[in-house]
Coordinates of C-alpha atoms in Angstrom, one line a residue:
M1 CA 0.0 0.0 0.0
T2 CA 1.3 3.5 -0.8
S3 CA 0.4 6.7 1.0
F4 CA 0.7 10.4 0.4
D5 CA 3.7 10.4 2.8
S6 CA 5.7 7.6 1.1
S7 CA 5.0 8.4 -2.5
P8 CA 3.6 11.9 -3.0
P9 CA 4.1 12.2 -6.8
L10 CA 2.2 9.0 -7.5
N11 CA -0.7 9.8 -5.3
V12 CA -1.0 13.4 -6.5
W13 CA -1.2 12.0 -10.0
R14 CA -3.9 9.6 -8.9
A15 CA -5.8 12.4 -7.2
L16 CA -5.6 14.7 -10.2
L17 CA -6.7 11.9 -12.6
A18 CA -9.6 10.9 -10.4
L19 CA -10.8 14.5 -10.1
A20 CA -10.4 15.0 -13.8
V21 CA -12.6 12.0 -14.5
V22 CA -15.2 13.2 -12.1
F23 CA -15.3 16.7 -13.6
V24 CA -15.6 15.3 -17.1
M25 CA -18.6 13.2 -16.0
L26 CA -20.2 16.3 -14.5
A27 CA -19.6 18.3 -17.6
T28 CA -21.2 15.6 -19.8
T29 CA -24.0 14.5 -17.6
G30 CA -24.7 17.5 -15.5
W31 CA -25.5 17.7 -11.8
T32 CA -29.0 16.5 -12.6
A33 CA -27.5 13.0 -12.7
V34 CA -27.1 13.1 -8.9
R35 CA -30.2 15.0 -7.9
H36 CA -32.8 13.0 -6.1
Q37 CA -36.3 12.8 -7.4
R38 CA -37.9 14.6 -4.5
G39 CA -41.6 15.1 -4.4
V40 CA -42.3 12.2 -6.8
D41 CA -45.2 10.0 -5.7
T42 CA -44.2 6.4 -5.0
P43 CA -46.0 3.4 -3.6
L44 CA -44.4 3.8 -0.2
R45 CA -45.2 7.5 0.0
S46 CA -48.8 6.8 -1.1
A47 CA -49.0 4.1 1.6
L48 CA -47.7 6.4 4.3
S49 CA -50.0 9.2 3.2
A50 CA -53.0 6.9 3.4
W51 CA -51.9 5.8 6.9
D52 CA -51.6 9.4 8.1
H53 CA -55.2 10.1 6.9
G54 CA -56.5 6.8 8.3
R55 CA -58.5 5.9 11.4
I56 CA -58.9 2.9 13.7
G57 CA -62.4 3.0 15.0
R58 CA -63.1 6.6 15.9
H59 CA -59.5 7.5 16.5
A60 CA -56.9 8.9 14.0
L61 CA -53.8 6.9 13.4
P62 CA -50.6 8.4 14.8
P63 CA -48.2 10.0 12.4
H64 CA -46.1 7.4 10.6
D65 CA -42.9 9.4 11.4
G66 CA -43.7 9.7 15.1
S67 CA -41.1 8.5 17.7
P68 CA -40.6 4.8 17.8
A69 CA -41.6 4.8 21.4
R70 CA -45.0 6.5 20.6
L71 CA -45.6 4.1 17.7
G72 CA -44.7 1.2 19.9
H73 CA -47.2 2.2 22.6
F74 CA -49.9 2.7 19.9
F75 CA -49.5 -0.8 18.5
A76 CA -49.3 -2.3 22.1
S77 CA -52.7 -0.7 22.9
L78 CA -54.4 -2.5 20.0
T79 CA -56.0 -5.9 20.0
P80 CA -54.5 -8.6 17.8
H81 CA -57.5 -8.2 15.5
Q82 CA -57.0 -4.5 15.2
R83 CA -53.3 -4.9 14.4
G84 CA -54.2 -7.5 11.8
R85 CA -56.6 -5.1 10.1
L86 CA -53.9 -2.4 9.9
V87 CA -51.4 -4.8 8.4
H88 CA -53.8 -5.8 5.7
R89 CA -55.0 -2.3 5.0
Y90 CA -51.5 -0.6 5.1
P91 CA -48.9 -3.3 4.5
L92 CA -46.3 -1.2 2.9
A93 CA -46.6 1.5 5.6
V94 CA -46.6 -0.9 8.6
G95 CA -43.7 -2.9 7.0
N96 CA -41.5 0.2 7.0
M97 CA -42.6 1.8 10.3
N98 CA -39.8 2.2 12.8
G99 CA -41.4 1.4 16.2
A100 CA -43.9 -1.1 15.0
P101 CA -43.4 -4.6 16.4
V102 CA -40.9 -6.5 14.3
A103 CA -43.1 -9.6 13.9
L104 CA -45.8 -7.3 12.6
R105 CA -43.4 -5.7 10.1
Y106 CA -42.4 -9.2 8.8
R107 CA -46.0 -10.0 8.3
A108 CA -46.8 -6.7 6.6
N109 CA -43.8 -7.0 4.3
R110 CA -44.9 -10.5 3.1
I111 CA -48.2 -8.9 2.0
A112 CA -46.4 -6.0 0.4
L113 CA -44.1 -8.3 -1.4
D114 CA -47.0 -10.4 -2.7
E115 CA -48.6 -7.2 -4.0
A116 CA -45.4 -6.1 -5.7
R117 CA -45.0 -9.5 -7.2
T118 CA -48.5 -9.2 -8.7
V119 CA -47.6 -5.8 -10.2
E120 CA -44.4 -7.3 -11.8
H121 CA -46.4 -10.3 -13.2
E122 CA -48.7 -7.9 -14.9
R123 CA -45.8 -5.9 -16.3
M124 CA -44.3 -9.1 -17.8
H125 CA -47.4 -9.3 -20.0
D126 CA -47.7 -5.6 -20.8
K127 CA -47.4 -5.2 -24.5
R128 CA -46.3 -1.6 -24.2
L129 CA -43.0 -2.7 -22.6
S130 CA -39.9 -3.7 -24.6
S131 CA -38.3 -7.1 -24.2
A132 CA -35.8 -5.6 -21.8
G133 CA -38.8 -4.3 -19.7
H134 CA -40.3 -7.7 -19.7
S135 CA -37.0 -9.2 -18.6
D136 CA -36.7 -6.7 -15.8
A137 CA -40.2 -7.4 -14.6
R138 CA -39.5 -11.2 -14.6
Q139 CA -36.3 -10.7 -12.5
R140 CA -38.1 -8.5 -10.0
M141 CA -41.0 -10.9 -9.7
R142 CA -38.6 -13.8 -9.0
R143 CA -36.8 -11.7 -6.4
F144 CA -40.0 -10.6 -4.7
S145 CA -41.1 -14.3 -4.6
L146 CA -37.9 -15.3 -2.9
L147 CA -38.2 -12.5 -0.3
A148 CA -41.9 -13.3 0.4
D149 CA -41.0 -16.8 1.7
P150 CA -42.7 -17.2 5.1
D151 CA -39.4 -18.2 6.7
R152 CA -37.7 -14.9 5.8
K153 CA -37.8 -11.9 8.2
I154 CA -38.1 -8.8 6.0
L155 CA -37.7 -5.7 8.2
A156 CA -38.2 -3.1 5.4
F157 CA -39.2 -3.2 1.8
D158 CA -39.7 -0.5 -0.9
P159 CA -40.3 -1.6 -4.5
M160 CA -39.7 1.8 -6.0
G161 CA -36.9 2.1 -8.6
S162 CA -34.1 -0.2 -8.0
G163 CA -35.7 -1.2 -4.7
R164 CA -34.7 -1.2 -1.0
V165 CA -34.8 -4.0 1.5
A166 CA -33.6 -5.1 4.9
E167 CA -33.6 -8.7 6.3
V168 CA -33.1 -10.1 9.8
F169 CA -31.2 -13.2 10.8
G170 CA -31.9 -14.5 14.3
D171 CA -34.4 -13.3 16.9
L172 CA -34.3 -9.5 17.0
D173 CA -36.7 -9.2 19.9
R174 CA -34.6 -11.5 22.2
A175 CA -31.1 -10.7 20.9
Q176 CA -28.5 -9.8 23.4
R177 CA -26.3 -8.3 20.7
V178 CA -27.3 -6.9 17.3
S179 CA -25.1 -6.5 14.2
V180 CA -26.0 -4.4 11.2
V181 CA -24.4 -4.9 7.8
V182 CA -24.3 -1.8 5.7
P183 CA -23.3 -2.5 2.0
G184 CA -22.0 -0.3 -0.7
V185 CA -22.2 0.5 -4.4
D186 CA -24.6 -1.3 -6.7
T187 CA -26.8 -2.6 -3.9
N188 CA -30.4 -3.0 -4.8
V189 CA -33.3 -5.4 -4.6
L190 CA -31.9 -7.6 -7.4
T191 CA -28.3 -7.7 -6.0
F192 CA -29.5 -8.2 -2.4
Q193 CA -28.5 -11.8 -2.6
R194 CA -26.5 -13.8 -5.1
T195 CA -26.0 -17.5 -6.0
F196 CA -22.4 -16.9 -7.2
R197 CA -20.0 -14.9 -5.1
K198 CA -22.8 -14.9 -2.5
Y199 CA -20.7 -13.5 0.3
S200 CA -20.3 -10.2 -1.7
A201 CA -24.0 -9.5 -1.4
P202 CA -25.9 -8.3 1.7
V203 CA -27.7 -11.5 2.5
G204 CA -24.5 -13.6 2.2
M205 CA -22.6 -11.1 4.3
A206 CA -25.2 -11.1 7.1
R207 CA -25.8 -14.9 7.1
S208 CA -22.0 -15.5 7.2
L209 CA -21.6 -13.0 10.1
Y210 CA -24.6 -14.6 11.9
D211 CA -23.1 -18.1 11.6
A212 CA -19.6 -16.9 12.7
E213 CA -21.0 -15.1 15.8
R214 CA -23.0 -18.2 16.8
E215 CA -19.8 -20.3 16.4
K216 CA -17.8 -17.8 18.4
S217 CA -20.3 -17.5 21.3
P218 CA -23.0 -20.1 21.2
R219 CA -24.6 -18.9 24.4
T220 CA -25.0 -15.4 23.2
R221 CA -28.3 -14.6 21.5
T222 CA -27.4 -12.6 18.4
A223 CA -29.2 -11.1 15.5
V224 CA -27.8 -9.7 12.3
I225 CA -29.5 -7.3 9.9
A226 CA -28.7 -7.1 6.2
W227 CA -29.5 -3.5 5.8
A228 CA -29.9 -2.4 2.1
D229 CA -32.6 0.1 3.0
Y230 CA -31.0 3.1 1.3
T231 CA -30.5 4.0 -2.4
A232 CA -26.9 3.1 -3.0
P233 CA -24.8 4.6 -5.9
A234 CA -25.0 2.7 -9.1
G235 CA -21.5 2.1 -10.3
L236 CA -18.3 4.1 -9.7
G237 CA -19.7 7.4 -11.0
V238 CA -20.5 10.8 -9.5
D239 CA -22.8 9.3 -6.8
A240 CA -20.0 7.2 -5.5
A241 CA -17.6 10.1 -5.4
T242 CA -20.0 12.3 -3.3
A243 CA -21.9 12.0 0.0
M244 CA -25.3 12.6 -1.5
R245 CA -26.5 9.0 -1.2
A246 CA -24.7 8.6 2.1
E247 CA -26.5 11.6 3.6
D248 CA -29.9 10.2 2.8
G249 CA -28.7 6.7 3.9
A250 CA -27.5 8.0 7.2
V251 CA -30.9 9.5 8.1
R252 CA -32.5 6.2 7.3
L253 CA -29.9 4.2 9.1
N254 CA -30.3 6.2 12.3
A255 CA -34.1 6.0 12.1
M256 CA -33.9 2.3 11.8
L257 CA -31.5 2.0 14.8
R258 CA -33.7 4.1 17.0
G259 CA -36.6 1.8 16.1
L260 CA -34.9 -1.4 17.1
P261 CA -36.5 -3.3 20.0
G262 CA -34.8 -3.7 23.4
R263 CA -31.6 -2.1 24.6
S264 CA -29.0 -4.6 23.5
P265 CA -25.6 -3.4 22.2
V266 CA -25.4 -2.8 18.4
A267 CA -22.4 -3.0 16.1
L268 CA -22.3 -1.7 12.5
Y269 CA -20.3 -3.4 9.8
C270 CA -19.9 -1.0 6.9
H271 CA -18.4 -2.2 3.6
S272 CA -17.0 0.1 0.9
Y273 CA -19.4 3.0 0.2
G274 CA -21.4 1.7 3.2
S275 CA -18.6 3.1 5.4
V276 CA -19.4 6.6 4.0
V277 CA -22.9 6.1 5.1
C278 CA -21.7 5.0 8.6
G279 CA -19.3 7.9 8.7
V280 CA -22.0 10.5 8.0
A281 CA -24.4 8.7 10.4
A282 CA -21.8 8.5 13.2
R283 CA -22.5 11.8 14.9
G284 CA -26.2 11.0 15.4
L285 CA -26.0 7.3 16.4
P286 CA -28.0 6.2 19.4
S287 CA -26.0 5.4 22.5
R288 CA -26.6 1.6 22.1
V289 CA -24.3 1.5 19.0
G290 CA -20.9 0.7 20.6
D291 CA -18.9 -0.3 17.5
I292 CA -18.4 0.8 13.9
A293 CA -16.3 -1.6 11.8
V294 CA -15.4 -0.6 8.3
A295 CA -13.9 -2.8 5.6
G296 CA -12.6 -1.7 2.2
S297 CA -13.4 1.9 2.9
P298 CA -12.9 4.8 0.5
G299 CA -13.1 7.2 3.5
M300 CA -15.7 8.1 6.2
R301 CA -16.1 11.8 5.4
A302 CA -13.7 12.6 8.2
Q303 CA -10.0 13.2 8.7
S304 CA -9.8 11.2 11.9
A305 CA -11.8 8.9 14.1
A306 CA -12.2 11.7 16.5
G307 CA -13.7 13.8 13.7
L308 CA -16.6 11.4 13.4
H309 CA -17.8 12.8 16.8
T310 CA -19.1 9.4 18.0
H311 CA -18.9 7.6 21.2
A312 CA -18.6 4.3 19.4
R313 CA -15.3 2.4 19.0
V314 CA -14.1 2.7 15.4
W315 CA -12.5 -0.4 13.8
A316 CA -11.0 -0.6 10.3
M317 CA -9.6 -3.3 8.0
R318 CA -8.4 -3.6 4.4
D319 CA -7.1 -6.5 2.5
R320 CA -3.7 -6.0 0.8
D321 CA -5.2 -6.9 -2.6
D322 CA -8.2 -4.5 -2.2
W323 CA -8.2 -2.1 -5.2
I324 CA -9.9 0.6 -2.9
Q325 CA -6.4 1.5 -1.6
D326 CA -5.7 3.1 -5.0
V327 CA -8.6 5.6 -4.6
P328 CA -7.3 9.0 -3.5
Y329 CA -8.1 9.5 0.2
M330 CA -9.0 13.2 0.1
E331 CA -12.0 15.5 -0.1
V332 CA -12.1 18.5 -2.4
G333 CA -15.3 20.5 -2.9
G334 CA -17.5 17.7 -1.9
L335 CA -15.7 15.1 -4.1
G336 CA -13.9 12.2 -2.3
H337 CA -14.5 10.9 1.2
G338 CA -11.6 12.0 3.3
A339 CA -8.7 10.2 5.1
D340 CA -7.9 6.6 4.9
P341 CA -9.4 4.8 7.9
V342 CA -6.6 2.2 8.2
S343 CA -3.9 4.9 8.2
A344 CA -2.0 5.4 11.4
G345 CA -3.1 9.0 11.6
F346 CA -6.8 8.3 11.4
G347 CA -6.9 6.7 14.8
A348 CA -9.1 3.7 14.2
R349 CA -8.4 0.3 15.8
V350 CA -6.9 -1.4 12.7
V351 CA -7.6 -5.2 12.6
S352 CA -6.4 -8.0 10.3
A353 CA -8.2 -8.8 7.1
G354 CA -6.2 -12.0 6.5
G355 CA -7.6 -14.2 3.8
A356 CA -10.2 -11.7 2.5
K357 CA -8.8 -11.7 -1.1
G358 CA -9.8 -8.4 -2.6
H359 CA -12.6 -5.9 -2.2
A360 CA -15.6 -8.2 -1.8
G361 CA -14.1 -11.0 0.3
Y362 CA -14.3 -9.7 3.9
F363 CA -17.3 -11.9 4.9
E364 CA -16.0 -15.1 3.3
P365 CA -16.1 -18.0 5.8
G366 CA -12.7 -19.0 7.1
T367 CA -11.1 -15.6 6.8
E368 CA -9.6 -13.7 9.6
S369 CA -11.6 -10.7 8.6
L370 CA -14.9 -12.5 9.3
R371 CA -13.5 -13.9 12.6
N372 CA -12.6 -10.4 13.7
F373 CA -16.1 -9.2 12.8
A374 CA -17.5 -12.0 14.9
E375 CA -15.3 -11.2 17.9
I376 CA -16.5 -7.6 17.7
G377 CA -20.1 -8.6 17.3
T378 CA -20.1 -10.8 20.4
G379 CA -18.1 -8.4 22.5
S380 CA -15.0 -10.7 22.5
Y381 CA -12.7 -7.7 22.1
R382 CA -9.6 -9.3 23.7
S383 CA -9.7 -12.0 20.9
V384 CA -9.5 -9.6 18.0
H385 CA -6.4 -9.9 15.9
C386 CA -4.7 -6.6 15.1
A387 CA -3.4 -5.9 11.6
D388 CA 0.1 -5.0 13.0
A389 CA 1.9 -6.7 15.8
D390 CA 3.2 -3.3 16.9
Q391 CA -0.3 -1.8 17.1
D392 CA -2.5 -2.6 20.0
C393 CA -6.1 -2.5 18.6
Q394 CA -7.2 -4.1 21.9
E395 CA -6.2 -1.2 24.0
G396 CA -8.5 -0.4 26.9
F397 CA -10.1 -3.9 27.1
S398 CA -9.6 -5.9 30.2
G399 CA -11.9 -8.9 29.3
D400 CA -14.7 -10.1 27.1
A401 CA -17.9 -8.2 27.1
S402 CA -19.9 -11.0 25.5
A403 CA -22.9 -12.3 27.4

């Protein structure tokens, strides 16, 4: 790995080249390429609006964006029959409502997925669409069918555009420790899980981490969330070079975290552009988030761990073969994401990524990167393997914190 200190000419050239590419893209596509479609009606917005104007008996429903505590009290005051009526009447709203009981959200999202699947089935036979449109509808219908399986626990779902989704592994209500996987570029409903290179997709990452945590600490009740409930950048273009997607994602991430049941400790695992999301979210994280672990990070929109202004411990790793190390670690005029989290000056606890093999291999079973993730997730901090024998990433720990 090179750095600005060891090879300034090479890195300055990389920086100038990267910025030139970005500005060419801006000149040819315009800033409109990165503007969000605000104010556009979507199925989810329509569902939330219907909820906000709805009633249960003689009483108005509480605002969908009320505090999780208030919404939790509201749902607890209802009878099972009343909760069931709301799920069937407003499935997309309830399925995405932070503060609603998680079991109710799973149930609501199964209904919402079935409805979305019906829409895609109709699109498959819409003669106004091209063959590419029919193919896209077929892919989406198959994905929605897989997600609607009764054994899956879908915590959030939005069919609009490329789609957003979050899935839970384990018992979130009873978990003693919760882990959240935040993925990066090119994450959408179709790439949420993969058959080939499955550990490079959110579902594979989360399942792998869940299994590793259970193996590390069988007596600890853990839950892992594959959180792809934000609009990630598509490809390595302008969106990936700025924090626009991360800023929206950070708001959604913090809202989800505040709506989690219980008070168990939470750890974030942020891969690639996901670490930008976590960096932007860091300042506003709820107190129960005790750890932020980043892998293959292009930067966290900060010059140091202290600059994140978070109480959480910050961990970082990068495999020696990860191409992300060649991205200029800088921020100029909103382009780029700041300092390198694994650099000595950043101040993170740098841990080993042994065996990861490139940018997408950090959650592969058998790797030291996954084992370190599991140690952090179960609170076994004294077992974490540091990246450098001369660096003590375990500083300040006197024993395991695992349950």
